[in-house]
Short mmCIF file of C-alpha atoms in Angstrom, two decimals:
data_model
loop_
_atom_site.label_atom_id
_atom_site.label_comp_id
_atom_site.label_asym_id
_atom_site.label_seq_id
_atom_site.Cartn_x
_atom_site.Cartn_y
_atom_site.Cartn_z
CA MET E 1 184.49 118.28 94.53
CA SER E 2 180.76 118.19 93.71
CA GLY E 3 179.42 114.72 92.93
CA SER E 4 182.56 113.15 94.32
CA THR E 5 182.73 109.63 95.67
CA ARG E 6 182.37 111.13 99.13
CA ASP E 7 178.69 111.84 98.39
CA LEU E 8 176.54 109.03 99.78
CA ALA E 9 173.06 108.08 98.56
CA HIS E 10 170.05 109.19 100.59
CA PRO E 11 166.46 108.11 99.91
CA ASP E 12 163.96 110.82 99.00
CA ALA E 13 161.53 111.71 101.76
CA ALA E 14 158.65 110.26 99.72
CA ALA E 15 160.44 106.92 99.49
CA LEU E 16 160.84 106.42 103.25
CA GLU E 17 159.12 103.26 104.50
CA LEU E 18 157.72 102.98 108.00
CA THR E 19 158.94 99.42 108.58
CA GLY E 20 162.46 100.40 107.50
CA VAL E 21 162.44 103.38 109.86
CA LEU E 22 161.15 101.21 112.74
CA PHE E 23 163.83 98.61 112.07
CA ALA E 24 166.56 101.25 112.03
CA LEU E 25 165.31 102.52 115.41
CA SER E 26 165.02 99.02 116.92
CA ASP E 27 168.69 98.70 117.85
CA PRO E 28 169.80 100.34 121.12
CA ALA E 29 173.01 101.78 119.63
CA ARG E 30 171.15 103.25 116.66
CA LEU E 31 168.37 104.64 118.85
CA GLU E 32 171.02 106.29 121.02
CA ILE E 33 172.61 107.92 117.96
CA VAL E 34 169.24 109.26 116.83
CA ARG E 35 168.48 110.63 120.29
CA ARG E 36 171.89 112.26 120.51
CA LEU E 37 171.48 113.84 117.07
CA ALA E 38 168.11 115.21 118.12
CA VAL E 39 169.84 117.07 120.96
CA ALA E 40 173.14 117.99 119.31
CA GLY E 41 171.84 118.98 115.85
CA SER E 42 174.86 117.49 114.12
CA LEU E 43 177.66 115.10 115.05
CA GLU E 44 180.82 113.81 113.47
CA VAL E 45 181.09 110.05 113.06
CA ALA E 46 183.43 109.58 116.02
CA GLU E 47 180.95 111.41 118.25
CA CYS E 48 178.35 108.69 117.57
CA GLN E 49 180.12 106.13 119.75
CA PRO E 50 177.76 104.81 122.47
CA ASP E 51 178.07 106.19 125.99
CA SER E 52 178.30 102.64 127.29
CA GLY E 53 181.71 102.16 125.64
CA PRO E 54 183.23 102.26 122.16
CA ILE E 55 182.13 99.74 119.54
CA PRO E 56 184.29 98.66 116.56
CA LYS E 57 184.44 101.27 113.79
CA SER E 58 183.03 98.73 111.33
CA THR E 59 179.99 98.17 113.58
CA LEU E 60 179.45 101.90 113.99
CA SER E 61 179.80 102.33 110.24
CA HIS E 62 177.17 99.63 109.67
CA HIS E 63 174.77 101.32 112.10
CA LEU E 64 175.23 104.67 110.36
CA LYS E 65 174.61 103.03 106.99
CA THR E 66 171.39 101.44 108.28
CA LEU E 67 170.22 104.82 109.61
CA ARG E 68 171.11 106.60 106.37
CA GLU E 69 169.49 104.03 104.08
CA ALA E 70 166.28 104.06 106.17
CA GLY E 71 166.18 107.86 105.87
CA LEU E 72 166.83 108.67 109.52
CA VAL E 73 170.06 110.60 109.02
CA ARG E 74 171.96 112.61 106.47
CA ASN E 75 175.67 111.87 106.22
CA VAL E 76 177.59 114.51 104.28
CA PRO E 77 181.24 115.47 103.94
CA ARG E 78 182.44 118.43 106.01
CA GLY E 79 186.12 119.15 105.54
CA ARG E 80 188.02 115.95 106.17
CA GLN E 81 185.27 114.60 108.42
CA ARG E 82 181.68 113.57 107.80
CA SER E 83 178.75 115.32 109.44
CA LEU E 84 175.57 113.55 110.54
CA THR E 85 172.20 115.19 111.01
CA LEU E 86 168.74 113.85 111.84
CA ARG E 87 166.20 114.17 108.96
CA ARG E 88 163.63 115.49 111.39
CA ASP E 89 161.53 117.48 108.91
CA ASP E 90 161.31 114.60 106.44
CA LEU E 91 160.43 112.11 109.18
CA ASP E 92 157.85 114.38 110.80
CA ALA E 93 156.22 114.97 107.40
CA ARG E 94 156.09 111.28 106.48
CA PHE E 95 155.36 109.76 109.91
CA PRO E 96 153.80 112.44 112.14
CA GLY E 97 154.41 111.82 115.83
CA LEU E 98 156.82 108.92 115.39
CA LEU E 99 160.05 110.72 116.27
CA ALA E 100 158.40 112.49 119.18
CA ALA E 101 157.32 109.10 120.54
CA VAL E 102 160.80 107.56 120.48
CA LEU E 103 163.03 110.52 121.41
CA MET G 1 142.01 74.53 133.45
CA SER G 2 143.67 77.50 135.18
CA GLY G 3 147.46 77.62 134.75
CA SER G 4 147.29 75.06 131.96
CA THR G 5 149.96 74.66 129.35
CA ARG G 6 147.75 76.69 127.05
CA ASP G 7 148.64 79.81 129.05
CA LEU G 8 151.49 81.65 127.33
CA ALA G 9 153.92 84.04 129.02
CA HIS G 10 153.39 87.78 128.61
CA PRO G 11 155.82 90.46 129.80
CA ASP G 12 154.58 92.91 132.42
CA ALA G 13 153.82 96.37 131.11
CA ALA G 14 156.72 97.79 133.14
CA ALA G 15 159.12 95.37 131.45
CA LEU G 16 158.32 96.42 127.88
CA GLU G 17 161.35 97.76 126.02
CA LEU G 18 161.07 100.36 123.30
CA THR G 19 163.63 98.73 121.00
CA GLY G 20 161.83 95.38 121.29
CA VAL G 21 158.51 97.00 120.45
CA LEU G 22 160.04 98.83 117.48
CA PHE G 23 161.60 95.61 116.22
CA ALA G 24 158.30 93.75 116.51
CA LEU G 25 156.63 96.50 114.46
CA SER G 26 159.39 96.61 111.83
CA ASP G 27 158.10 93.65 109.82
CA PRO G 28 155.31 94.35 107.29
CA ALA G 29 153.33 91.20 108.24
CA ARG G 30 153.54 91.98 111.98
CA LEU G 31 152.65 95.63 111.43
CA GLU G 32 149.61 94.52 109.43
CA ILE G 33 148.50 92.22 112.28
CA VAL G 34 148.83 95.06 114.79
CA ARG G 35 146.87 97.43 112.57
CA ARG G 36 144.16 94.84 112.04
CA LEU G 37 143.91 94.17 115.78
CA ALA G 38 143.56 97.88 116.42
CA VAL G 39 140.46 97.90 114.21
CA ALA G 40 138.98 94.52 115.04
CA GLY G 41 139.57 94.47 118.80
CA SER G 42 140.36 90.77 118.82
CA LEU G 43 141.21 88.15 116.22
CA GLU G 44 141.72 84.42 116.13
CA VAL G 45 145.07 83.18 114.88
CA ALA G 46 143.80 82.20 111.44
CA GLU G 47 142.40 85.71 110.98
CA CYS G 48 145.92 87.15 111.25
CA GLN G 49 146.94 85.90 107.80
CA PRO G 50 148.15 88.80 105.60
CA ASP G 51 145.78 90.25 103.03
CA SER G 52 148.47 89.80 100.39
CA GLY G 53 148.17 86.01 100.64
CA PRO G 54 148.60 83.26 103.24
CA ILE G 55 151.98 82.63 104.81
CA PRO G 56 153.05 79.27 106.32
CA LYS G 57 151.49 78.59 109.71
CA SER G 58 154.96 78.29 111.24
CA THR G 59 155.86 81.76 109.96
CA LEU G 60 152.63 83.23 111.28
CA SER G 61 153.22 81.52 114.60
CA HIS G 62 156.70 83.03 114.78
CA HIS G 63 155.33 86.52 114.06
CA LEU G 64 152.71 86.12 116.78
CA LYS G 65 155.38 84.96 119.23
CA THR G 66 157.54 87.99 118.42
CA LEU G 67 154.56 90.31 118.96
CA ARG G 68 153.62 88.60 122.25
CA GLU G 69 157.15 88.57 123.65
CA ALA G 70 157.64 92.24 122.81
CA GLY G 71 154.40 93.06 124.62
CA LEU G 72 152.37 94.12 121.60
CA VAL G 73 149.67 91.48 121.86
CA ARG G 74 147.95 89.20 124.34
CA ASN G 75 147.38 85.64 123.15
CA VAL G 76 144.93 83.73 125.35
CA PRO G 77 142.88 80.55 124.96
CA ARG G 78 139.23 80.98 124.00
CA GLY G 79 137.43 77.69 123.60
CA ARG G 80 139.44 75.55 121.23
CA GLN G 81 140.93 78.60 119.52
CA ARG G 82 143.29 81.33 120.68
CA SER G 83 142.28 84.97 120.86
CA LEU G 84 144.66 87.84 120.12
CA THR G 85 144.24 91.38 121.37
CA LEU G 86 146.40 94.49 121.13
CA ARG G 87 147.85 95.66 124.48
CA ARG G 88 146.89 99.20 123.68
CA ASP G 89 146.59 100.52 127.25
CA ASP G 90 149.95 99.08 128.29
CA LEU G 91 151.65 100.42 125.17
CA ASP G 92 150.08 103.86 125.44
CA ALA G 93 151.14 104.07 129.09
CA ARG G 94 154.74 103.01 128.45
CA PHE G 95 155.32 104.71 125.09
CA PRO G 96 152.84 107.56 124.68
CA GLY G 97 152.09 108.40 121.07
CA LEU G 98 153.93 105.44 119.57
CA LEU G 99 150.95 103.31 118.58
CA ALA G 100 149.09 106.34 117.28
CA ALA G 101 152.08 107.11 115.05
CA VAL G 102 152.24 103.67 113.45
CA LEU G 103 148.57 102.71 113.17
#
C-alpha cells in the first residue's frame, strides 16, 4: 500500500513558514490539539476532539488539515485509523523556542 | 487634552490571550511591524509601511488596530502624530519566550 491515496502531503521542514505556523496555532481548538499531542506523543483523529465538547467532524478535519499544511503535525495511516504526531524536531530546528513558548 | 478621543483602548496585560497574540503575529505585514518596533523602540504610523512597498492606509490602519487590540503594541498620541511602541514587558511577562522566538 505504499504511495496509496491514504498518504497525505507534508511540507519539508525547510519549507515551513513562521507566519503559517503562527496562524495554525492561533485557533483555540488547534492550539489544544498541539498541546495534547505534545503530552500524548500520538493521537488518533477521534482523540483530537476538544475537551470543551465535540465539534463537527468536518471542522475537526479542517483544523487537522491546517495543522498538517503548516507543518505542525504529521498525519499518517495506521491500520484503519490515522495517527497524528507533533513535528517537534522540525519545529524546534526551524523556530527555536517557539513551541516551548506556546505549550 | 487628557481622556480625549485621541486616546485608544488597550487591553490590560492580564487580559492578553495567547491565541489573539499568535493571530496578530501570523500576518507577514504585522510581523514585520513588530520586528521593526523591536529594533526601533518607537515608530510613527507612516514608518510602519512594509519594506516591500506601501500598502493602502486603510490596510495599515487595520493591521495596527489588530496589533493594538491583541496587546502587541501601544498606540498613543504624540504631537500631531501617533507613536507606536511594542509592549515587550507585558508580552514577556504573560508569554515568556514568545517574542524572542518570533523576532
